[in-house]
Amino acid sequence: MDLELEDLENTIQDDDDDNVQLTSAELIEMMEEVWVNEKFAPEILPHKQEVVDCVLGQISYMEKNLETLPSTDFKKGIHQLEVDRIRFLVASYLRHRLEKIETYVLHILKEEEQRGEREEELYLTEAEQQFAIKYKQDLEQHFENATNFYPGLPFEDWKSHIVAPNMNSFVFLKAKTAVEGVVIDPSRDDDEVADLTVGSQMILSYNSVTDLVKKGDVQLI
Amino acid sequence: MDPEEVEFLGEKQLVTIVPLTTDDDYLKLISGDFGPFRMGMPVKVPLWVAVQLKRQKHCKIQPPDWMEIETLEAIKNEEKLSRNFTKMPSKFYMVEAKQILGCASDDISRADEIRTIIKDIWDIRMSKLRSSIDLLVRNNGASAVVTNLTLMEINSIRPILPHTLDQIRRMKNFKPFHGWRSQDTSFVSDSRSSTSFHS
Amino acid sequence: MPLQTSYFPDYFSVDDILATQEKIPCKFIQNVPKLGKLNPATEDPDLQSGTVLEMPLWLVLEASLMRQPIVTADLPKVYKDAYLEILKADPCAVDLHKFGVYFYELGSYMKQFGQNDDIAKTLLHTFTLRFRQIMDLSDNVISDPNVIQKLDALEKSLYESGHDAKMKLFSWLKMSEIPLEAATMVTNHKKRKRVDEDLF
Amino acid sequence: MFCEKAHVLIKELSRNRDALPPYNTDLLNEINTEVKQLITQNQEDAQISEDSRVMNHASYLPTVKIRHAAIKRNIRCILAYHYNRLKCLRNMRWQFGSILPPDVKSNLSQSEIEWFSKYSSNLVQYMRSIGDEGINLAVDLKPPKSLYIEVRCLTDYGQFELNDGSVLLLKENSRHYLPRSECEELIRQGVLEHVV
C-alpha cells in the first residue's frame, strides 16, 4: 500500500543557479511557466532541457512505483492521471518548439550559429539542432527538385527573404518582479515607458519584454 | 490557447474536500503532498484531484468561501457600478465554478442560483471588456494594463485583440516584406545577371 | 496545435502573392521593345513609352521603384480622394470587399508610390473604426454570412480567428468534458471520399 | 501577361488551405516552360543590349528587367506552391501517423513522398532522443481529464489488445469504456468516437 515515495528525492538540483534546491512541486510549477512562455513567445526561447529531463525523471520514477501499487488503491488512478497531466505538459511544450523550429528553420539556425560564434548560450538542445539541420536539408532538397528543370536557375531568393517570427507581436504578461521603465515600443523614437509592479498584468509588444521574459522577470500569460 | 488549457492551469488551485472514508497515508503527488484523509476532516487538495475523488464518491467538495449567494451578489453589484474591472476572489473563478458546480452541485446549496450569478458576473465583465478593447483600438493603443482580468477572460480576447494591435502596428509602419528598392541597384549594376544563370 | 500568428507576410505567403497580383494602373515612361504583347489593345511588337496599362502590383513595383523607372504607378480608383472620402465619412457602412479583397494590404503597398499619407491615415481610421463590428461579429455563435462577405481579407482572417476562439469557449462553457476528436484532416478526408464515391 | 499560370497555381493553393489536391504536374510544366522561354529570350536580348550600348541603339534593358521580374515571380510561386504543400503534408504526419492513406499518397509527387518519409524518420529520431526512453509527441494532444473514457466504435475495426493484455472486439456501433491514453490514436484516426 505504501508507495515508497519517501525514497524519492523530493529536491532536485538545478546546477544552473548555484545549486538551487527545488522541490518537485516547484519543478512542475517551473515546467508550467516554461510551457506558457514558449506557447506565447513569437520566437523560440532558450531551451530548458534540465527542467524537461528532471520532469521526465520524476515521471518514470513515479511510473515504476505505481507498478507495485495494487489497482484497488484509489490513489493509483490519481497518480496515473497526474503522470498523464505532466506528460501532456512536456509533450505540448516540445511540440511548440518543434513547430517554431520548422517554421523559422533558416532564421533559427542562423541565429544559433551567431550565438555560437559569440560564445553565448545556445537556444536549441543538441537533438533539436540535429532535427533542424536535417529539416533544412530536406526542405532544400525538395526545392531543388522543384526547380531543377533549368540548371543554374536563380532560385535562392527565398534565402534572402528568410521567414522570421514577428518580434513585435502583442503578448499578455504578468510581472514576477517589479520592473521600471519598460519601453513600450522600442522600435520607435517616442520613449513611452511603463512601470511594472509585482503581479501586474499588461498587453504589449513582445519586443519590449524579450529580455525580461528570458530572465524570468516577467511571465507570459 | 484552448479553454481546456486554461482550465488545466486552473485545476491546480487548492480546494477543500471532506473525505467520506479514512486513509491515513498522504497522497504524495509529484506536485506536492496532500492528506491525510480522515472521514469528516476537511483537507485541501488540487481541484483536479477533488473532482476525481468526488466522481468516485470518496469525498464531498466544500465550495470556496466566495461561492455563496451573498458574496457573489456583492461582487456582481460592485462590478456593475465600477468603471474598471474589480478584482475577482479567485483568478480562476470560472474554472472553479464550472468544475465544482459541474460535479458537486449536490454538495452546494442553491447551486443553480450560484451558477446564474457567476454567469451574470462573467457577462458584465465581458461586455465591459469589449468596450475597453474597442476604445484601445480606436486610440491605436500600444499597451494596456489588464491586471484584474482573469486568465479565462484574457484568453477570450485572444487572438483577436493581440492580432488587431499587430495589424495596427503594421499599418503604422508598413514595410512590405520585399526590399524592393535594394533589389533594383544590384540588378542595374549587373545587366547581365539574367545571362549568368548557367552554373 | 498550429502556431497562432497574425498575418505577417513572408516569401511563401499565399495572401501576399495574391495581394500583389492585384492590378493597378501605370504608365510606361520608356520604350520596352518586344513586349507589346503586354498591351492587348495593340498589335505593335514593342511597348511604346506613354502607353497606359493595368499591370499586376508585383510587376509595377519591380518596374517603377528603380533608378531609371520603366513605369510610373497610378493609384487604383478606390485609393483616390473620392473613395477615401466615403471611408472617412462612415467606414462601417462600406462593403469593403467590393473596394478590394485585399484592400488594406494593397493600400499599404500604395504608400510606396510616394503619395501623401492620406491613404495611410484613412486605412488606419477605417480599420480601427470597423474593428468593433468585426469583434461583435466574431462573438456571435452564428454569424450572418452577408455581413462577413463585406469584409476584406485581413478583416476576415481576424474574424475567423476570433470566431474560432469564441466557439471553443462556447463549447467549453456548455460541456462537462470536451470530447477528443478525430483529426480535422481525417474528417475532411472522409468527407471528400464520400463525395468522390457519390459520383459513381 | 506574364505569370498567369503561376497565379492559377497559387489560387489552387488558396482554395485548398487544409487539403492536398493532386500535385499539379501539368500546370507546373507549363510554368517551367514559360520560365525557360523567358531566360532564353533574356540571354539573347541582354547580349544585344550589351552590344547596343556601344552602338547607341535602342536598349533592351527595360525588356530584360521586366522579364527578369517575371522569372523571379514565377519562381516565387513555384516555391510557395511546394512550401505550402509541405506544410500540409507535415500536418498529415501529425494526424495520420507515418503511413498515409493510399488516396492521399496518390496525390503526391515523388519528391513529396521522399520528403514525407525523411520528415517522418527525422521526427522519430528526435522523439527517441528525449529523456531516457523517448517520448511520443503525437499523443497527449489535450490536457487529460480522466483515465477512462467512453467510446463508440465507428467501423468494424476488429481485435484490439490493451496494455494489460486483455483483448476486445471493436465492432461498428459497439460501446466501450477504455483507458484514454490507449484509445487516443484510434479516436484521431476516426475509428472510435469519444462519447461525452
PDB file of C-alpha atoms in Angstrom, chain B residues 44-145:
ATOM      1  CA  LYS B  44      -7.055  20.820   0.846  1.00  0.00           C
ATOM      2  CA  VAL B  45      -6.263  19.178  -2.478  1.00  0.00           C
ATOM      3  CA  PRO B  46      -5.813  20.425  -6.074  1.00  0.00           C
ATOM      4  CA  LEU B  47      -9.082  20.911  -7.911  1.00  0.00           C
ATOM      5  CA  TRP B  48      -8.417  18.099 -10.382  1.00  0.00           C
ATOM      6  CA  VAL B  49      -7.860  15.655  -7.505  1.00  0.00           C
ATOM      7  CA  ALA B  50     -11.019  16.833  -5.794  1.00  0.00           C
ATOM      8  CA  VAL B  51     -13.002  16.187  -8.962  1.00  0.00           C
ATOM      9  CA  GLN B  52     -11.597  12.665  -9.317  1.00  0.00           C
ATOM     10  CA  LEU B  53     -12.317  11.813  -5.681  1.00  0.00           C
ATOM     11  CA  LYS B  54     -15.784  13.279  -5.894  1.00  0.00           C
ATOM     12  CA  ARG B  55     -16.585  11.242  -9.009  1.00  0.00           C
ATOM     13  CA  GLN B  56     -15.502   8.110  -7.169  1.00  0.00           C
ATOM     14  CA  LYS B  57     -17.680   9.197  -4.226  1.00  0.00           C
ATOM     15  CA  HIS B  58     -14.702   9.395  -1.880  1.00  0.00           C
ATOM     16  CA  CYS B  59     -15.468  12.920  -0.741  1.00  0.00           C
ATOM     17  CA  LYS B  60     -17.699  15.940  -0.680  1.00  0.00           C
ATOM     18  CA  ILE B  61     -16.376  19.198  -2.059  1.00  0.00           C
ATOM     19  CA  GLN B  62     -16.603  22.284   0.100  1.00  0.00           C
ATOM     20  CA  PRO B  63     -17.283  25.280  -2.098  1.00  0.00           C
ATOM     21  CA  PRO B  64     -14.727  28.106  -1.811  1.00  0.00           C
ATOM     22  CA  ASP B  65     -15.746  30.967   0.531  1.00  0.00           C
ATOM     23  CA  TRP B  66     -16.772  33.182  -2.328  1.00  0.00           C
ATOM     24  CA  MET B  67     -19.055  30.619  -3.937  1.00  0.00           C
ATOM     25  CA  GLU B  68     -22.019  31.762  -1.954  1.00  0.00           C
ATOM     26  CA  ILE B  69     -25.034  33.874  -2.916  1.00  0.00           C
ATOM     27  CA  GLU B  70     -24.472  36.979  -0.802  1.00  0.00           C
ATOM     28  CA  THR B  71     -20.795  37.329  -1.593  1.00  0.00           C
ATOM     29  CA  LEU B  72     -21.466  36.853  -5.272  1.00  0.00           C
ATOM     30  CA  GLU B  73     -24.308  39.382  -5.275  1.00  0.00           C
ATOM     31  CA  ALA B  74     -21.944  41.903  -3.715  1.00  0.00           C
ATOM     32  CA  ILE B  75     -19.301  41.182  -6.338  1.00  0.00           C
ATOM     33  CA  LYS B  76     -21.853  41.490  -9.077  1.00  0.00           C
ATOM     34  CA  ASN B  77     -23.068  44.853  -7.796  1.00  0.00           C
ATOM     35  CA  GLU B  78     -19.592  46.222  -7.439  1.00  0.00           C
ATOM     36  CA  GLU B  79     -18.736  45.042 -10.944  1.00  0.00           C
ATOM     37  CA  LYS B  80     -21.812  46.798 -12.280  1.00  0.00           C
ATOM     38  CA  LEU B  81     -21.054  50.082 -10.551  1.00  0.00           C
ATOM     39  CA  SER B  82     -17.326  50.189 -11.168  1.00  0.00           C
ATOM     40  CA  ARG B  83     -15.923  51.564 -14.386  1.00  0.00           C
ATOM     41  CA  ASN B  84     -12.834  49.431 -14.006  1.00  0.00           C
ATOM     42  CA  PHE B  85     -12.553  45.726 -13.538  1.00  0.00           C
ATOM     43  CA  THR B  86     -12.820  44.649  -9.933  1.00  0.00           C
ATOM     44  CA  LYS B  87     -10.509  42.050  -8.527  1.00  0.00           C
ATOM     45  CA  MET B  88     -12.095  38.618  -8.562  1.00  0.00           C
ATOM     46  CA  PRO B  89     -11.966  36.430  -5.452  1.00  0.00           C
ATOM     47  CA  SER B  90     -10.154  33.763  -7.466  1.00  0.00           C
ATOM     48  CA  LYS B  91      -8.071  34.191 -10.585  1.00  0.00           C
ATOM     49  CA  PHE B  92      -9.704  31.016 -11.900  1.00  0.00           C
ATOM     50  CA  TYR B  93     -13.242  31.723 -10.761  1.00  0.00           C
ATOM     51  CA  MET B  94     -14.793  30.407 -13.975  1.00  0.00           C
ATOM     52  CA  VAL B  95     -12.806  27.170 -13.929  1.00  0.00           C
ATOM     53  CA  GLU B  96     -13.576  26.536 -10.286  1.00  0.00           C
ATOM     54  CA  ALA B  97     -17.233  27.350 -10.766  1.00  0.00           C
ATOM     55  CA  LYS B  98     -17.588  25.133 -13.804  1.00  0.00           C
ATOM     56  CA  GLN B  99     -15.833  22.163 -12.266  1.00  0.00           C
ATOM     57  CA  ILE B 100     -17.248  22.331  -8.765  1.00  0.00           C
ATOM     58  CA  LEU B 101     -20.786  23.119  -9.836  1.00  0.00           C
ATOM     59  CA  GLY B 102     -20.446  20.531 -12.556  1.00  0.00           C
ATOM     60  CA  CYS B 103     -19.584  17.552 -10.391  1.00  0.00           C
ATOM     61  CA  ALA B 104     -20.594  18.549  -6.874  1.00  0.00           C
ATOM     62  CA  SER B 105     -23.807  20.517  -7.147  1.00  0.00           C
ATOM     63  CA  ASP B 106     -25.290  18.119  -4.573  1.00  0.00           C
ATOM     64  CA  ASP B 107     -22.765  19.436  -2.041  1.00  0.00           C
ATOM     65  CA  ILE B 108     -23.761  23.050  -2.576  1.00  0.00           C
ATOM     66  CA  SER B 109     -26.982  24.704  -1.608  1.00  0.00           C
ATOM     67  CA  ARG B 110     -28.696  26.831  -4.234  1.00  0.00           C
ATOM     68  CA  ALA B 111     -26.201  25.698  -6.858  1.00  0.00           C
ATOM     69  CA  ASP B 112     -28.396  26.852  -9.739  1.00  0.00           C
ATOM     70  CA  GLU B 113     -28.671  30.378  -8.402  1.00  0.00           C
ATOM     71  CA  ILE B 114     -24.935  30.495  -7.852  1.00  0.00           C
ATOM     72  CA  ARG B 115     -24.366  29.380 -11.409  1.00  0.00           C
ATOM     73  CA  THR B 116     -26.620  32.152 -12.689  1.00  0.00           C
ATOM     74  CA  ILE B 117     -24.924  34.907 -10.708  1.00  0.00           C
ATOM     75  CA  ILE B 118     -21.474  33.792 -11.786  1.00  0.00           C
ATOM     76  CA  LYS B 119     -22.617  33.789 -15.383  1.00  0.00           C
ATOM     77  CA  ASP B 120     -24.008  37.310 -14.841  1.00  0.00           C
ATOM     78  CA  ILE B 121     -20.690  38.491 -13.456  1.00  0.00           C
ATOM     79  CA  TRP B 122     -18.893  36.963 -16.418  1.00  0.00           C
ATOM     80  CA  ASP B 123     -21.293  38.644 -18.846  1.00  0.00           C
ATOM     81  CA  ILE B 124     -20.944  42.056 -17.202  1.00  0.00           C
ATOM     82  CA  ARG B 125     -17.184  41.764 -17.345  1.00  0.00           C
ATOM     83  CA  MET B 126     -17.196  40.572 -20.934  1.00  0.00           C
ATOM     84  CA  SER B 127     -19.269  43.461 -22.130  1.00  0.00           C
ATOM     85  CA  LYS B 128     -17.032  45.875 -20.231  1.00  0.00           C
ATOM     86  CA  LEU B 129     -14.035  44.168 -21.765  1.00  0.00           C
ATOM     87  CA  ARG B 130     -15.350  44.623 -25.265  1.00  0.00           C
ATOM     88  CA  SER B 131     -15.939  48.329 -24.752  1.00  0.00           C
ATOM     89  CA  SER B 132     -12.436  48.800 -23.348  1.00  0.00           C
ATOM     90  CA  ILE B 133     -10.920  46.914 -26.245  1.00  0.00           C
ATOM     91  CA  ASP B 134     -12.830  48.994 -28.725  1.00  0.00           C
ATOM     92  CA  LEU B 135     -11.537  52.150 -27.063  1.00  0.00           C
ATOM     93  CA  LEU B 136      -7.974  50.839 -27.032  1.00  0.00           C
ATOM     94  CA  VAL B 137      -8.158  50.016 -30.729  1.00  0.00           C
ATOM     95  CA  ARG B 138      -9.678  53.386 -31.644  1.00  0.00           C
ATOM     96  CA  ASN B 139      -6.869  55.128 -29.802  1.00  0.00           C
ATOM     97  CA  ASN B 140      -4.326  52.960 -31.616  1.00  0.00           C
ATOM     98  CA  GLY B 141      -3.011  51.918 -28.240  1.00  0.00           C
ATOM     99  CA  ALA B 142       0.381  50.276 -27.935  1.00  0.00           C
ATOM    100  CA  SER B 143      -0.171  48.802 -24.486  1.00  0.00           C
ATOM    101  CA  ALA B 144      -2.795  48.310 -21.820  1.00  0.00           C
ATOM    102  CA  VAL B 145      -2.899  47.239 -18.206  1.00  0.00           C
TER     103      VAL B 145
END
